[in-house]
Coordinates of C-alpha atoms in Angstrom, one line a residue:
M13 CA 4.3 24.9 9.5
N14 CA 1.5 27.3 8.7
R15 CA -2.0 26.7 10.0
Y16 CA -3.4 25.6 6.6
V17 CA -0.7 23.1 5.9
L18 CA -1.0 21.8 9.5
F19 CA -4.8 21.4 9.1
L20 CA -4.4 19.4 5.8
F21 CA -1.6 17.2 7.2
C22 CA -3.5 16.4 10.4
S23 CA -6.7 15.7 8.4
F24 CA -4.7 13.3 6.2
L25 CA -3.2 11.5 9.2
F26 CA -6.6 11.2 10.8
A27 CA -8.1 9.6 7.7
Q28 CA -5.2 7.2 7.5
S29 CA -5.4 6.1 11.1
S30 CA -9.2 5.9 11.4
T31 CA -10.5 2.4 12.3
A32 CA -14.1 3.0 11.1
Q33 CA -15.4 1.3 8.0
T34 CA -14.1 3.1 5.0
I35 CA -14.9 2.8 1.3
W36 CA -12.1 3.9 -1.0
D37 CA -13.6 5.8 -3.9
G38 CA -10.5 7.7 -5.1
P39 CA -9.3 7.6 -8.7
K40 CA -8.9 4.2 -10.4
M41 CA -5.3 2.8 -10.5
T42 CA -4.0 -0.2 -12.4
F43 CA -1.6 -2.8 -11.0
T44 CA 0.2 -5.3 -13.2
K45 CA 2.6 -8.0 -12.2
A46 CA 4.0 -9.4 -15.5
G47 CA 4.4 -13.1 -16.0
N48 CA 8.2 -13.0 -16.0
A49 CA 8.5 -10.3 -13.3
D50 CA 10.3 -10.9 -9.9
W51 CA 7.5 -10.9 -7.4
T52 CA 9.9 -10.1 -4.5
L53 CA 10.6 -6.6 -5.9
E54 CA 8.5 -3.6 -4.7
E55 CA 7.6 -2.5 -8.2
N56 CA 5.8 -5.9 -8.7
Q57 CA 3.8 -5.6 -5.6
D58 CA 0.6 -3.7 -5.0
R59 CA 1.4 -2.2 -1.6
I60 CA -2.1 -1.1 -0.7
T61 CA -1.3 -0.5 3.0
E62 CA 1.7 -1.2 5.2
D63 CA 0.3 -4.8 5.8
I64 CA -1.2 -5.7 2.5
W65 CA 1.2 -6.2 -0.4
I66 CA -0.5 -8.2 -3.2
T67 CA 1.6 -10.0 -5.8
R68 CA 1.7 -13.4 -7.6
R69 CA 4.5 -15.9 -8.0
D70 CA 5.4 -17.6 -11.3
R71 CA 2.5 -20.0 -10.5
W72 CA -0.5 -20.4 -8.2
S73 CA -2.8 -17.6 -7.0
I74 CA -2.1 -14.1 -5.6
F75 CA -0.9 -13.7 -2.1
N76 CA 0.1 -11.1 0.5
I77 CA 3.9 -11.1 0.5
A78 CA 4.0 -8.7 3.5
E79 CA 3.2 -11.9 5.5
G80 CA 6.0 -13.8 3.9
E81 CA 6.5 -16.1 0.8
I82 CA 4.3 -19.0 0.0
T83 CA 6.0 -22.3 -0.8
S84 CA 3.1 -24.5 -1.9
K85 CA -0.2 -24.2 -3.6
P86 CA -3.0 -23.4 -1.2
S87 CA -5.3 -26.4 -0.6
C88 CA -8.8 -26.0 -1.9
G89 CA -10.2 -28.1 0.9
A90 CA -8.4 -26.1 3.6
N91 CA -7.8 -22.7 2.1
P92 CA -5.4 -20.9 4.5
G93 CA -6.9 -17.5 3.6
Q94 CA -4.4 -16.0 1.2
P95 CA -4.0 -13.2 0.5
F96 CA -3.8 -13.0 4.3
G97 CA -5.6 -10.0 5.8
T98 CA -8.2 -9.8 2.9
R99 CA -11.7 -10.9 2.1
W100 CA -13.4 -10.8 -1.3
A101 CA -16.9 -10.6 -2.7
W102 CA -18.4 -10.3 -6.2
G103 CA -20.3 -7.0 -6.8
S104 CA -19.4 -3.4 -6.0
T105 CA -19.5 -1.1 -3.0
A106 CA -22.4 0.7 -4.8
D107 CA -24.5 -2.5 -4.1
G108 CA -24.1 -1.9 -0.3
I109 CA -21.5 -3.6 1.8
E110 CA -24.2 -5.3 3.9
N111 CA -25.6 -7.0 0.7
L112 CA -22.3 -8.6 -0.3
M113 CA -21.1 -12.1 0.7
F114 CA -17.4 -12.1 1.6
D115 CA -15.1 -15.1 1.5
N116 CA -11.5 -16.0 1.1
F117 CA -10.1 -15.4 -2.3
L118 CA -10.2 -19.1 -3.1
G119 CA -13.4 -19.7 -1.1
A120 CA -16.6 -21.3 -2.3
D121 CA -18.4 -17.9 -2.4
F122 CA -15.7 -16.3 -4.5
A123 CA -13.2 -17.9 -6.9
N124 CA -13.9 -21.5 -5.6
C125 CA -10.3 -22.5 -6.2
K126 CA -10.7 -21.7 -9.9
P127 CA -9.4 -18.2 -10.4
G128 CA -8.9 -18.7 -14.1
E129 CA -9.4 -16.1 -16.9
A130 CA -13.0 -17.3 -17.5
A131 CA -13.9 -16.9 -13.8
M132 CA -12.1 -13.5 -13.3
M133 CA -12.5 -11.5 -16.5
D134 CA -15.0 -8.7 -16.8
R135 CA -16.4 -9.1 -13.3
T136 CA -16.5 -6.5 -10.6
A137 CA -15.5 -7.4 -7.0
V138 CA -14.9 -5.8 -3.7
L139 CA -11.6 -6.3 -1.7
H140 CA -12.0 -6.0 2.0
L141 CA -8.9 -5.1 4.0
V142 CA -9.9 -6.7 7.3
E143 CA -7.7 -5.1 9.9
D144 CA -8.3 -1.5 8.6
D145 CA -11.9 -2.2 7.6
I146 CA -11.4 -0.7 4.2
Y147 CA -13.4 -1.7 1.1
I148 CA -12.0 -1.3 -2.4
D149 CA -13.7 -1.8 -5.8
I150 CA -11.6 -4.0 -8.0
K151 CA -11.8 -5.5 -11.5
F152 CA -9.4 -8.0 -12.9
L153 CA -8.0 -7.1 -16.4
D154 CA -5.8 -10.1 -16.9
W155 CA -5.2 -13.4 -15.2
S156 CA -3.1 -15.7 -17.3
S157 CA 0.1 -17.7 -17.6
Q158 CA 3.0 -16.8 -19.9
S159 CA 6.2 -18.6 -20.7
G160 CA 7.9 -16.7 -17.9
G161 CA 5.2 -17.4 -15.3
A162 CA 1.8 -16.2 -14.0
L163 CA 0.5 -12.7 -14.7
V164 CA -2.1 -10.7 -12.8
S165 CA -3.5 -7.3 -13.7
Y166 CA -6.3 -5.4 -12.1
E167 CA -7.9 -2.0 -11.8
R168 CA -8.9 -0.8 -8.3
S169 CA -10.1 2.3 -6.5
S170 CA -7.6 4.2 -4.5
D171 CA -7.5 6.1 -1.2
P172 CA -9.4 9.4 -1.8
T173 CA -7.3 11.3 0.8
L174 CA -4.3 10.9 -1.4
S175 CA -5.9 12.9 -4.2
S176 CA -6.8 15.8 -1.9
V177 CA -3.5 16.1 0.0
S178 CA -0.3 15.7 -1.9
L179 CA 2.4 13.9 0.0
T180 CA 5.1 15.9 -1.8
R181 CA 5.0 19.1 -3.9
N182 CA 8.0 18.1 -5.9
A183 CA 8.0 14.7 -7.7
S184 CA 11.8 14.8 -8.0
I185 CA 12.1 14.4 -4.2
Q186 CA 12.3 10.7 -3.4
L187 CA 12.9 8.5 -0.4
F188 CA 14.8 5.2 -0.4
P189 CA 15.0 2.4 0.5
N190 CA 11.3 1.9 1.2
P191 CA 10.6 -0.2 3.2
A192 CA 13.7 0.5 5.3
Q193 CA 15.2 -1.0 8.4
N194 CA 18.0 1.3 9.7
R195 CA 18.3 4.5 7.6
I196 CA 16.5 6.4 4.9
Q197 CA 17.9 8.8 2.3
I198 CA 16.2 11.7 0.7
I199 CA 17.3 12.6 -2.8
G200 CA 16.3 15.5 -5.1
L201 CA 16.4 18.3 -2.5
E202 CA 17.4 21.6 -4.1
N203 CA 18.4 23.2 -0.8
E204 CA 21.7 21.7 0.3
R205 CA 21.9 23.7 3.5
P206 CA 21.1 22.0 6.8
Q207 CA 17.3 21.8 7.3
E208 CA 15.0 20.2 9.8
Y209 CA 13.1 16.9 9.3
I210 CA 10.2 15.7 11.4
I211 CA 8.9 12.1 11.5
Y212 CA 5.3 11.6 12.3
S213 CA 3.4 8.4 13.2
T214 CA 0.1 7.7 11.4
A215 CA -1.7 9.0 14.4
G216 CA 0.1 12.4 14.0
S217 CA 2.6 12.0 16.9
I218 CA 6.1 13.4 16.4
M219 CA 8.4 10.4 16.6
D220 CA 11.7 12.2 15.8
R221 CA 13.0 15.5 14.7
A222 CA 16.5 16.8 13.9
V223 CA 18.6 18.7 11.4
F224 CA 20.3 17.1 8.5
K225 CA 22.1 17.9 5.2
A226 CA 20.8 16.8 1.8
N227 CA 23.6 14.3 1.4
E228 CA 23.1 12.7 4.8
S229 CA 20.9 9.7 5.6
I230 CA 18.3 9.7 8.5
D231 CA 18.6 7.2 11.3
I232 CA 15.3 5.3 11.9
E233 CA 16.6 2.3 13.7
A234 CA 14.9 3.3 17.0
L235 CA 11.4 3.5 15.4
P236 CA 9.0 0.6 15.9
E237 CA 7.9 -1.3 12.8
G238 CA 5.1 0.5 10.9
M239 CA 4.2 3.3 8.6
Y240 CA 5.5 6.9 9.0
Y241 CA 5.6 10.3 7.4
V242 CA 8.6 12.5 7.2
Q243 CA 8.3 16.2 6.6
I244 CA 11.4 17.9 5.1
G245 CA 12.3 21.6 5.5
V246 CA 10.2 24.7 5.4
D247 CA 8.6 23.8 2.1
Y248 CA 6.6 21.1 3.9
Q249 CA 7.7 18.2 1.6
I250 CA 6.0 15.1 3.1
L251 CA 6.9 11.6 2.1
K252 CA 5.6 8.2 3.4
F253 CA 7.8 5.2 4.3
V254 CA 7.6 1.9 6.1
K255 CA 10.0 0.8 8.8
H256 CA 10.4 -3.0 9.0

């Protein structure tokens, strides 16, 4: 790896692993979970970090499916804090984090157990990812019920480091499954000859390195659960995956 690529990659990993308060001000992205969509599928979950996967069942409110399914409607009198790992406030990061009043999503200071269209539409809010101390500007675009179930759509700011360092130079190169438990497969590699892969932790530590062929899967069973980056070959293709 040349020095410039190493510098960018290490900077990226440092930004990802930092525990200091962070405000995401990267390009806006839109997430939509359609009313008739299967909330258990990855494409219908906003996987913001390895621990926060926002989605919505065919009824009730949004929740963090990374912490498991919900089987009953959260009680307004004893809100369990779904989506777990998050806090919410009306306003924007431009108002100053210290000036915002954060609560559970269904708390009295936020949706007050009434996250209907009238309460959610055309209002700006801030999502706080508690464990990582990340603040994200968010605006709900749709919150309604359809014949197939409940819909949610919102626009939010993204991680600015992702816009400055590309995880992969070639969009045709993909990793699956993701999340994975035992093995991962890389598809779209033009070079079919044996080449090296290196797996890094989010702190930049090398967790594994070996040589593989394009049609071979990579064994990750020995890795602890968490988020990782795999660098493929001399072209420095870098992809992110979650081990669970």
